[in-house]
Coordinates of C-alpha atoms in Angstrom, one line a residue:
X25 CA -51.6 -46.1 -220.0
X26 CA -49.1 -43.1 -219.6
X27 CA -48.6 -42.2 -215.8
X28 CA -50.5 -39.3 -215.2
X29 CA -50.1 -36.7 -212.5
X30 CA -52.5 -34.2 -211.3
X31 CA -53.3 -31.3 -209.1
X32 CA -56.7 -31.9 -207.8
X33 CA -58.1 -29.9 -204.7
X34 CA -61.0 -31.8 -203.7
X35 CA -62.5 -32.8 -200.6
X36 CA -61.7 -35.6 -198.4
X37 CA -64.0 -38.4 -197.2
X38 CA -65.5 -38.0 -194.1
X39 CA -63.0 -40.5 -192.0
X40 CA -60.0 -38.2 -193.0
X41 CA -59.2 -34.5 -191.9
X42 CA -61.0 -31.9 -193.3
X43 CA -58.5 -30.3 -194.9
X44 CA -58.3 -30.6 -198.4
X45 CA -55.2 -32.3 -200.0
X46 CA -52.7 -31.5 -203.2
X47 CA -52.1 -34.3 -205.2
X48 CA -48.8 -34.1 -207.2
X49 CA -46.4 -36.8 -208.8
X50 CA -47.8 -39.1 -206.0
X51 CA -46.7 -37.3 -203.1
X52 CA -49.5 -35.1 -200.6
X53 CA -48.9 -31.7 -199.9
X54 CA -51.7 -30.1 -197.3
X55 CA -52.0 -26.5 -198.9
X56 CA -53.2 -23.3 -197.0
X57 CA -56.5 -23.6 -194.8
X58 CA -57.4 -20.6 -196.7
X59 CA -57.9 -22.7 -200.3
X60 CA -61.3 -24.1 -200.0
X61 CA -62.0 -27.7 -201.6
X62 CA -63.8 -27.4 -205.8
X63 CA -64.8 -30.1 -207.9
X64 CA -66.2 -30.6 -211.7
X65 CA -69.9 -30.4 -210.8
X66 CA -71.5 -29.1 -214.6
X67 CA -71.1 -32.6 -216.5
X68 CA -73.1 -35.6 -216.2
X69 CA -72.0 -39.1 -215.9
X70 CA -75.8 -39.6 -218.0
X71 CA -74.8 -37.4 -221.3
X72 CA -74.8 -39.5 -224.2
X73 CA -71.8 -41.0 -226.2
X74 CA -72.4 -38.5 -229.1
X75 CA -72.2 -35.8 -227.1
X76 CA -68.7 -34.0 -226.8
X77 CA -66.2 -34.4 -223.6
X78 CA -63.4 -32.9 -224.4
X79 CA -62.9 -29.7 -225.6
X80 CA -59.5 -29.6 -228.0
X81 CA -58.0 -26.2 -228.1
X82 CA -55.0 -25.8 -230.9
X83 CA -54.8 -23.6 -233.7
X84 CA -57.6 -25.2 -236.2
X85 CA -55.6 -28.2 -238.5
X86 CA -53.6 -29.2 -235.5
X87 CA -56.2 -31.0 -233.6
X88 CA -56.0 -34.0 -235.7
X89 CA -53.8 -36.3 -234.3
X90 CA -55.3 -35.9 -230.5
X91 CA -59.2 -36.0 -231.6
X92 CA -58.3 -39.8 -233.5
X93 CA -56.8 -40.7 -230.1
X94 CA -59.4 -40.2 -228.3
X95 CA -62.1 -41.2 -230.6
X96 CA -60.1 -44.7 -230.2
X97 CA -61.2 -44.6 -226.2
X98 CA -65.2 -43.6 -227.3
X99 CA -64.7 -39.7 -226.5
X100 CA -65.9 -37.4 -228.6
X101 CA -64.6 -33.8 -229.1
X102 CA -65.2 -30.3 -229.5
X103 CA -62.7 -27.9 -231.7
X104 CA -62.3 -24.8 -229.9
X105 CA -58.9 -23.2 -231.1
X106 CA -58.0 -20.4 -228.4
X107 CA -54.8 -19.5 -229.9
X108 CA -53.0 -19.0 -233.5
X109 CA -49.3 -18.5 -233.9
X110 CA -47.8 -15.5 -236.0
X111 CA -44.3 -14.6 -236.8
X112 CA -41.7 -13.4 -234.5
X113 CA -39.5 -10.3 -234.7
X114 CA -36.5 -12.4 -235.5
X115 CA -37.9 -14.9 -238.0
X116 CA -36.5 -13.7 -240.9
X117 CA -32.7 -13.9 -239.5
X118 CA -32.8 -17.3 -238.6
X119 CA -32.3 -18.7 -242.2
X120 CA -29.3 -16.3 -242.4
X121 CA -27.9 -17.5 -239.0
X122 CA -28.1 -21.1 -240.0
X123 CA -26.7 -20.5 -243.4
X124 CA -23.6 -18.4 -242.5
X125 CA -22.7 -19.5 -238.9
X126 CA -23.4 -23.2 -238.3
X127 CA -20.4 -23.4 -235.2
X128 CA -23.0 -23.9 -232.6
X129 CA -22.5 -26.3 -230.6
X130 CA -26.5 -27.0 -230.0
X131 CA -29.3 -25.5 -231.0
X132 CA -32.4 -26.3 -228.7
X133 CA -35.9 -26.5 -229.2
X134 CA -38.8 -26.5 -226.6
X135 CA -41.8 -26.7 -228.2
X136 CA -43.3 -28.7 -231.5
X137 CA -44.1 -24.8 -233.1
X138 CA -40.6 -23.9 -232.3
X139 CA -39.3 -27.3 -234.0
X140 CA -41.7 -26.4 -237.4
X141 CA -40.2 -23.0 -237.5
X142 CA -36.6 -23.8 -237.0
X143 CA -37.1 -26.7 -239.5
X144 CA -38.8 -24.4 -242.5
X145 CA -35.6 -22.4 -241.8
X146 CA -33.1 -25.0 -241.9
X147 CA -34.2 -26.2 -244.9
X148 CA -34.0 -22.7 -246.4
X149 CA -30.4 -22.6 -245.0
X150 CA -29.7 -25.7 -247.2
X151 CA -29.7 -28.2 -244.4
X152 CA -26.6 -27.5 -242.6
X153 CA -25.2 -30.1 -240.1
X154 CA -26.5 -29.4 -236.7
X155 CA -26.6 -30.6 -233.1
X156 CA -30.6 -30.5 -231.8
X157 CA -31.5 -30.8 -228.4
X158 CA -35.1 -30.7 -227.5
X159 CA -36.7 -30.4 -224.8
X160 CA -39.0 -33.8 -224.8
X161 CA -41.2 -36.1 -227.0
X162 CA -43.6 -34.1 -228.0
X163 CA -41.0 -31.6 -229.7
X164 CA -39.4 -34.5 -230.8
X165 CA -42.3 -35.7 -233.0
X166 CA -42.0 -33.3 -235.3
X167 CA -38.6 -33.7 -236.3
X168 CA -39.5 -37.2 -236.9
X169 CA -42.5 -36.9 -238.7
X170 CA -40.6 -34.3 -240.8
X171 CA -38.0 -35.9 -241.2
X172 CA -39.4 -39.1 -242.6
X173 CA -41.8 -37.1 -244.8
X174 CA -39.2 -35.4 -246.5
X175 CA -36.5 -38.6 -246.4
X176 CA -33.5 -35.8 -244.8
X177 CA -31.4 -36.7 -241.7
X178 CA -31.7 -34.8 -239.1
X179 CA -30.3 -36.7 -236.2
X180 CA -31.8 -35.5 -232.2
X181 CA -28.7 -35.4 -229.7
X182 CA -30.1 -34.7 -226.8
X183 CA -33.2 -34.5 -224.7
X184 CA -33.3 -34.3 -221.0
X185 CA -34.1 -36.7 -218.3
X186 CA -37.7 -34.4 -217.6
X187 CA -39.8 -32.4 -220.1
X188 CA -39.0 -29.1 -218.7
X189 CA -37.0 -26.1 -219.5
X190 CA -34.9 -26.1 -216.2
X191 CA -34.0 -29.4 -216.4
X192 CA -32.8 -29.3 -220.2
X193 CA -30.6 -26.6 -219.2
X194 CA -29.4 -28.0 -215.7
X195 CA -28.6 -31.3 -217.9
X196 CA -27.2 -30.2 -221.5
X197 CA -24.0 -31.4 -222.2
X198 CA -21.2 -29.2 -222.4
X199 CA -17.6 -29.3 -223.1
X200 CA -15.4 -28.1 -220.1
X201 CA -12.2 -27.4 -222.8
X202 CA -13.4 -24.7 -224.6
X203 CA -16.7 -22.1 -224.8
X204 CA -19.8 -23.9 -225.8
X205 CA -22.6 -22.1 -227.9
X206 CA -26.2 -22.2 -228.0
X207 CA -28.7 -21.4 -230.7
X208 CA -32.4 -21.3 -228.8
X209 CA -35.0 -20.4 -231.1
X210 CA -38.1 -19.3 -229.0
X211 CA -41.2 -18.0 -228.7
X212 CA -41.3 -14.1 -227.8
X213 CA -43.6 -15.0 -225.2
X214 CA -41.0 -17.3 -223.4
X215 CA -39.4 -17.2 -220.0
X216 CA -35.9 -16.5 -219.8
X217 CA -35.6 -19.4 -217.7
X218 CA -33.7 -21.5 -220.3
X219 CA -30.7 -18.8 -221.5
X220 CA -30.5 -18.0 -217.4
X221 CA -29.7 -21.8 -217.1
X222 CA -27.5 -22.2 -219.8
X223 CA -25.3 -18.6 -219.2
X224 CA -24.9 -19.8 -215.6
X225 CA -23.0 -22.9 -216.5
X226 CA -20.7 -21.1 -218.7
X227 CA -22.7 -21.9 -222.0
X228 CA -23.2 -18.2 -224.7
X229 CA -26.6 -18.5 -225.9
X230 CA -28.0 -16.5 -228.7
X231 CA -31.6 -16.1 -228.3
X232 CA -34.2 -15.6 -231.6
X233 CA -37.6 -14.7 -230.7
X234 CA -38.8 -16.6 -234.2
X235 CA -42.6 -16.9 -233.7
X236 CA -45.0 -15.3 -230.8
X237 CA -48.8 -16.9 -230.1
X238 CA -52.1 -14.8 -230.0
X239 CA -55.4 -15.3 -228.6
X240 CA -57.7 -16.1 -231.8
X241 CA -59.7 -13.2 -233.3
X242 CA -63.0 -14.7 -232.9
X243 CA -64.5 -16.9 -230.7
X244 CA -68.3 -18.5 -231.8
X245 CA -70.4 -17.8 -228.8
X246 CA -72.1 -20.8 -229.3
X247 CA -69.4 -23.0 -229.7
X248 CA -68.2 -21.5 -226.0
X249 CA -71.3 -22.2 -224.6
X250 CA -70.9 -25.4 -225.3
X251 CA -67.5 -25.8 -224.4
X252 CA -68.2 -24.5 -221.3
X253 CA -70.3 -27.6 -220.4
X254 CA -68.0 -30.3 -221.2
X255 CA -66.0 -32.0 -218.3
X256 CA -62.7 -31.4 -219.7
X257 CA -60.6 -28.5 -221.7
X258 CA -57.5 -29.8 -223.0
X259 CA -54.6 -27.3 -223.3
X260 CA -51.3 -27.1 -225.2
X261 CA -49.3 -24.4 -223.6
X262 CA -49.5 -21.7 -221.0
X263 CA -50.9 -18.8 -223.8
X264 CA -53.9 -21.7 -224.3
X265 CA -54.4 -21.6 -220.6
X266 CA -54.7 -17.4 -220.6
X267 CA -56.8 -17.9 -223.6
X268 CA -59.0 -20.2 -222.0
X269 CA -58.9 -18.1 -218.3
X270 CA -60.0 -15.0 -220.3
X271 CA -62.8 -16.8 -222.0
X272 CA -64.4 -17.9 -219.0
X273 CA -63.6 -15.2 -216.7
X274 CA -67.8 -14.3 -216.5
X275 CA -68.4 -17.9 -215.9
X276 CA -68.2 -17.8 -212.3
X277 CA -69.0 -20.9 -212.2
X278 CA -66.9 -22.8 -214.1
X279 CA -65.0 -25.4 -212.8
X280 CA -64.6 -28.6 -214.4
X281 CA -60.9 -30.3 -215.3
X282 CA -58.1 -29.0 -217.5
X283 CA -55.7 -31.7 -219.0
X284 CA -52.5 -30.1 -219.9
X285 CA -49.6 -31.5 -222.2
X286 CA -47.0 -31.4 -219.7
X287 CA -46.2 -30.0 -216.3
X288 CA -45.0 -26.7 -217.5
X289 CA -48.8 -25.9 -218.9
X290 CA -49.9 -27.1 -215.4
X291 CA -48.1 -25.3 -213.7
X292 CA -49.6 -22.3 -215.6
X293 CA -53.1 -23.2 -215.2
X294 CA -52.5 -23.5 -211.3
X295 CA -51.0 -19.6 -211.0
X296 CA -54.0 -18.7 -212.8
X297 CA -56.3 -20.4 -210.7
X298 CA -57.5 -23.4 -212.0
X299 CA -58.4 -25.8 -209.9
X300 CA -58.6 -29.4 -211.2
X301 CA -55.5 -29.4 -213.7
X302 CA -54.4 -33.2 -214.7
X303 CA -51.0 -33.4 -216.7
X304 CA -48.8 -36.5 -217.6
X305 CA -45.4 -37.2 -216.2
X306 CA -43.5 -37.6 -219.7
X307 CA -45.3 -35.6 -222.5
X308 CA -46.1 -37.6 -224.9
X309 CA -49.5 -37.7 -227.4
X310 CA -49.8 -41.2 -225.5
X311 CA -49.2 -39.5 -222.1
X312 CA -51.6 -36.2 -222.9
X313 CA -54.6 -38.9 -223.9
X314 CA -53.8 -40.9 -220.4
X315 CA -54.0 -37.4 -218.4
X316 CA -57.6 -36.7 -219.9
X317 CA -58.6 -40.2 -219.4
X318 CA -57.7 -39.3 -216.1
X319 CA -59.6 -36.2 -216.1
X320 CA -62.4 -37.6 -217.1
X321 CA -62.2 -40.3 -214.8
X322 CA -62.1 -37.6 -211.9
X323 CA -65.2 -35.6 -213.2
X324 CA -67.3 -38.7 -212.9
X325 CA -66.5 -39.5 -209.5
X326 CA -67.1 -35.5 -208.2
X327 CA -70.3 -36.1 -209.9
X328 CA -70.8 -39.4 -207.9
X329 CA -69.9 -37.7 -204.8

C-alpha cells in the first residue's frame, strides 16, 4: 500500500499528555492548547458491507476509475459530485497560442482537468512538438491514457521530486544561457504560487486561465443525507473541499474523515477546518485508495475508543 500521511487531531491515551497531537508525514507537531481533540463518531464499525463508506465527489463520469478501486478492497461507494468544470476566459486562445508560437521552452500542467484541456487544444493546434512538465502522477495519467488511446507521442519531460506547485517551480529546469519560457495553462481559480516561483528564477511565464470549476447546480437532499453518514468524503481538489464545507456547514455535527488526492487538497481542507483530513505522500490513484483505506481504518478505531 501507498504511504499515507494524515492530519488527525485526536485524543491521546490516557498514559500520554493531554494534549492532543498533529500527525503529519510522520513527524509530531503539539498544536495550540486552544484546538480541542474531534474524532469520526457518526459511522459504525456494525453497518453492513452493502451499505456505502465512501462518499466519491467528482464531476459525474469521472468517478469510475476510484469506485473499481475500492470495490477491489469490499468498500462500497456513494456518487455525490460537488463540483463541475466550465470554460475559462482564455480557452479559446490556447489552440491559437499552440499553433502559432510553439518556442516555449515548457508548458506545465498541474492538474488531470488542466492536462484534458491543454490536450483537446493541442490536438486542435495540429500536435506541435512540445516540452510538458507536470506537476505529479495523477496529471500524468491522462497524458498516458490519452496518448495511448489516440496512438500520438506525446513525450512528459519533467515532473518534480513532490506533487506540489512550489516544488515544481523551485525544481524546473532552466537554461542559465538564455531567457526560458513558460506556458501554464490553469485554472482561473488558481494560486499564483506557480508563475511567482517560476518569474523569481528568471523564467517569463504566460499564464491562460483555460477552464474555472463551480459548485454543482443541484444537490439531491437525500443523497446528502446520506452522505453525511458515511465515515469518509473523498475529495479531488480544494473547490471539492469548499463544495463539501458549504454543504455541511448546518451539520454541526459533522465530523467524520476526509481523504484528499494530495497534500495540496489537504492542506485546504485543514484552513477550512476540517478536522480528520488523510492524504497520500505521492498522488497516485494507488496512493488516494491507500489514504482512504487509511481513513477508514481511523474511523473504526475513534468508534472503538
Amino acid at each position: 500500500m501507498a504511504r499515507v500521511s494524515h492530519f488527525c487531531l485526536a485524543p491521546l491515551p490516557p498514559t500520554a499528555s493531554s494534549a492532543p497531537c498533529l500527525h503529519l508525514h510522520g513527524r509530531i507537531y503539539f498544536p495550540p492548547s486552544s484546538i480541542r481533540a474531534s474524532s469520526s463518531s457518526s459511522s459504525s464499525s456494525s453497518f453492513s458491507s452493502l451499505k456505502p463508506k465512501v462518499v466519491v465527489t467528482r464531476e459525474r463520469g469521472k468517478n469510475g476509475k476510484l469506485i473499481n478501486a475500492l470495490a477491489k478492497h469490499g468498500i462500497n461507494c456513494l456518487e455525490l459530485p460537488l463540483i463541475q468544470h466550465t470554460r475559462g476566459p482564455d480557452s479559446d486562445k490556447l489552440p491559437s497560442v499552440l499553433s502559432t508560437d510553439t518556442s516555449f521552452d515548457w508548458i506545465v500542467i498541474t492538474s488531470p482537468e488542466a492536462g484534458s484541456v491543454f490536450l483537446e487544444a493541442w490536438k486542435a493546434a495540429g500536435s506541435p512538438n512540445v516540452n510538458i512538465g507536470v506537476v505529479g502522477a495523477g496529471t500524468a495519467s491522462i497524458f498516458n491514457e490519452v496518448m495511448q488511446s489516440s496512438g500520438q507521442v506525446l513525450d512528459i519531460s519533467f515532473t518534480p521530486s513532490k506533487a506540489t506547485g512550489k516544488v515544481l517551480a523551485s525544481e524546473l529546469p532552466k537554461s542559465e544561457n538564455k531567457t526560458c519560457t513558460v506556458l501554464y495553462p490553469a485554472s482561473a481559480k488558481a494560486s499564483n504560487e506557480i508563475e511567482e516561483g517560476l518569474s523569481n528564477r528568471g523564467f517569463e511565464v504566460v499564464r491562460l486561465n483555460t477552464y474555472t470549476t463551480v459548485p454543482v447546480d443541484h444537490v439531491d437532499q437525500m443523497v446528502l443525507k446520506q452522505a453525511l453518514s458515511c465515515p469518509v468524503v473523498a475529495v479531488a481538489s480544494p473547490s471539492a473541499v469548499r463544495a463539501w464545507v458549504n454543504l455541511i456547514s448546518e451539520s454541526e455535527q459533522w465530523n467524520n474523515s476526509v481523504a484528499c488526492i494530495g497534500e495540496t487538497t489537504a492542506s485546504a481542507a485543514r484552513r477550512l477546518g476540517l478536522k480528520n483530513v488523510y492524504f497520500p505522500v505521492h498522488p497516485s490513484l494507488e496512493g488516494w485508495v491507500g489514504s482512504i483505506l487509511e481513513a477508514l481504518e481511523g474511523t473504526s478505531t475513534h468508534d472503538e475508543s
